[in-house]
Amino acid sequence: MLPMLIPILEALPLGRRGRFIEPFAGSLTVLLNVPLVPSVVCDKNAVLMNFYSALRSRGRAFVDSLEPLFAPSGNTREVFDHLRAEFNASTDPERRAQLFFYLNKHAFNGLYRENSKGIFNVPFGRFSFVSFARDELLHLAERLKSVTLAPAGDFEVLLDDAKAGDIVYCDPAYVPLSDTANFASYGADGFDFADQLRLAQAAVRAADRGATVVISNHDTELSRELYARAELHQFDIWRSISRAGATRGTAPELIATYSPKSGLAGVESFGSRMKASAASSKKPSKAKASP
Ligand SMILES: C[S@@+](CC[C@H](N)C(=O)[O-])C[C@H]1O[C@@H](n2cnc3c(N)ncnc32)[C@H](O)[C@@H]1O
């Protein structure tokens, strides 16, 4: 198990009644490490959700169909460019799911990025070797059988559906570690300040209905303000990939836990302060913590 998962798993009051909900599914690392309870996952990336859907419905046959794509002959720029073009032209959900997995593992930095026309445009990753994780895929296929895949979309839909006893784990794009000058209009993955604020507000609403919501993020002045109504737990994690301004090394991380009935007041007032501050400046201003 990844060491960074330990504090997150410790923060989840699992074992109670209720569902486990993950609105920012990504690679489902947390879901794969929680006990088998009824679970619901979602991500706004429709291509990723289509991959999980194919893996769940076709299981071993789908995994078998992926393996030939990982022959050493597939690890060249020519094959990559050809399959990337096929992926962008294809409208067949199963073929798109196969090619998505190939591209995800062979693309630069394992990135998934589309241009404004919805075309996947990440270049070849030039890895000397790309392994095929057959056993992990089969394990995920098995786990997905007990998971509800919500339609791809925004996190707020699942958070607003959380009920008393449910446990929601949120892993949004990070708030910036330092310079927040452009954050009001643009954040990592297009996840900007308004989205971070919406998340904190939706977490409080869910807690008011009796759910537990756990959010992880960088430990910054901004995140401490955003999660003012939550119980905060700080820990350090090792980052090997530069992400949202973070460089290699340890980075302070925060876990915010909204226990049932956390109250909304703090988040709302912080939101108005940020909106007022953004409106008073032509260029989005540096986020300021309130006294
Ligand atoms: C930091 S990753 C999640 C990582 C995940 N915990 C894992 O184990 O890999 C953030 C994910 O949130 C998704 N995302 C971004 N904006 C979103 C939104 N508004 N609603 C739902 N998902 C979103 C991205 O597509 C990405 O997969």
mmCIF file of C-alpha atoms and ligand atoms in Angstrom, residues 5 22-31 42-45 48 52 153-156 169-174 188-191 195 198 216 243, ligand 1:
data_model
loop_
_atom_site.group_PDB
_atom_site.id
_atom_site.type_symbol
_atom_site.label_atom_id
_atom_site.label_comp_id
_atom_site.label_asym_id
_atom_site.label_seq_id
_atom_site.Cartn_x
_atom_site.Cartn_y
_atom_site.Cartn_z
ATOM 1 C CA LEU A 5 -2.804 6.327 1.662
ATOM 2 C CA GLU A 22 -15.580 8.758 -4.603
ATOM 3 C CA PRO A 23 -16.575 11.709 -6.851
ATOM 4 C CA PHE A 24 -12.996 12.267 -8.171
ATOM 5 C CA ALA A 25 -12.346 8.674 -9.232
ATOM 6 C CA GLY A 26 -9.007 9.065 -11.062
ATOM 7 C CA SER A 27 -7.207 5.726 -10.808
ATOM 8 C CA LEU A 28 -9.425 4.601 -7.892
ATOM 9 C CA THR A 29 -6.457 4.059 -5.581
ATOM 10 C CA VAL A 30 -8.503 4.710 -2.443
ATOM 11 C CA LEU A 31 -11.499 2.609 -3.494
ATOM 12 C CA CYS A 42 -17.648 9.198 -10.708
ATOM 13 C CA ASP A 43 -15.181 11.394 -12.587
ATOM 14 C CA LYS A 44 -15.803 14.210 -14.990
ATOM 15 C CA ASN A 45 -13.523 12.433 -17.488
ATOM 16 C CA LEU A 48 -12.028 7.242 -18.036
ATOM 17 C CA TYR A 52 -14.180 1.433 -16.144
ATOM 18 C CA GLY A 153 -19.864 14.456 -14.590
ATOM 19 C CA ASP A 154 -19.260 17.013 -11.918
ATOM 20 C CA PHE A 155 -18.465 16.010 -8.310
ATOM 21 C CA GLU A 156 -21.389 18.016 -6.938
ATOM 22 C CA TYR A 169 -13.673 10.773 -0.135
ATOM 23 C CA CYS A 170 -12.678 13.707 -2.374
ATOM 24 C CA ASP A 171 -9.305 14.074 -4.062
ATOM 25 C CA PRO A 172 -9.680 17.258 -6.142
ATOM 26 C CA ALA A 173 -6.936 18.924 -8.163
ATOM 27 C CA TYR A 174 -4.629 20.697 -5.745
ATOM 28 C CA ALA A 188 -4.819 22.779 -12.274
ATOM 29 C CA ASP A 189 -7.023 20.573 -14.533
ATOM 30 C CA GLY A 190 -9.216 23.661 -15.048
ATOM 31 C CA PHE A 191 -10.300 23.238 -11.426
ATOM 32 C CA ASP A 195 -14.698 24.799 -7.934
ATOM 33 C CA ARG A 198 -18.173 24.670 -4.426
ATOM 34 C CA SER A 216 -7.327 15.838 0.781
ATOM 35 C CA ARG A 243 2.255 18.701 -9.783
HETATM 36 C C1 LIG B 1 -6.280 14.189 -8.336
HETATM 37 S S1 LIG B 1 -7.211 13.235 -9.453
HETATM 38 C C2 LIG B 1 -7.925 11.998 -8.454
HETATM 39 C C3 LIG B 1 -6.936 10.967 -8.117
HETATM 40 C C4 LIG B 1 -7.551 9.716 -7.535
HETATM 41 N N1 LIG B 1 -7.829 9.840 -6.130
HETATM 42 C C5 LIG B 1 -6.649 8.540 -7.805
HETATM 43 O O1 LIG B 1 -6.578 7.644 -7.002
HETATM 44 O O2 LIG B 1 -6.016 8.518 -8.852
HETATM 45 C C6 LIG B 1 -8.488 14.301 -9.813
HETATM 46 C C7 LIG B 1 -9.567 13.690 -10.702
HETATM 47 O O3 LIG B 1 -10.677 14.562 -10.651
HETATM 48 C C8 LIG B 1 -11.273 14.625 -11.923
HETATM 49 N N2 LIG B 1 -12.021 15.888 -11.957
HETATM 50 C C9 LIG B 1 -11.576 17.140 -12.259
HETATM 51 N N3 LIG B 1 -12.567 18.036 -12.141
HETATM 52 C C10 LIG B 1 -13.677 17.349 -11.748
HETATM 53 C C11 LIG B 1 -15.025 17.712 -11.449
HETATM 54 N N4 LIG B 1 -15.438 18.981 -11.542
HETATM 55 N N5 LIG B 1 -15.871 16.743 -11.057
HETATM 56 C C12 LIG B 1 -15.475 15.441 -10.976
HETATM 57 N N6 LIG B 1 -14.199 15.035 -11.269
HETATM 58 C C13 LIG B 1 -13.326 15.966 -11.632
HETATM 59 C C14 LIG B 1 -10.130 14.525 -12.920
HETATM 60 O O4 LIG B 1 -10.580 14.011 -14.153
HETATM 61 C C15 LIG B 1 -9.191 13.563 -12.174
HETATM 62 O O5 LIG B 1 -9.396 12.226 -12.577
#
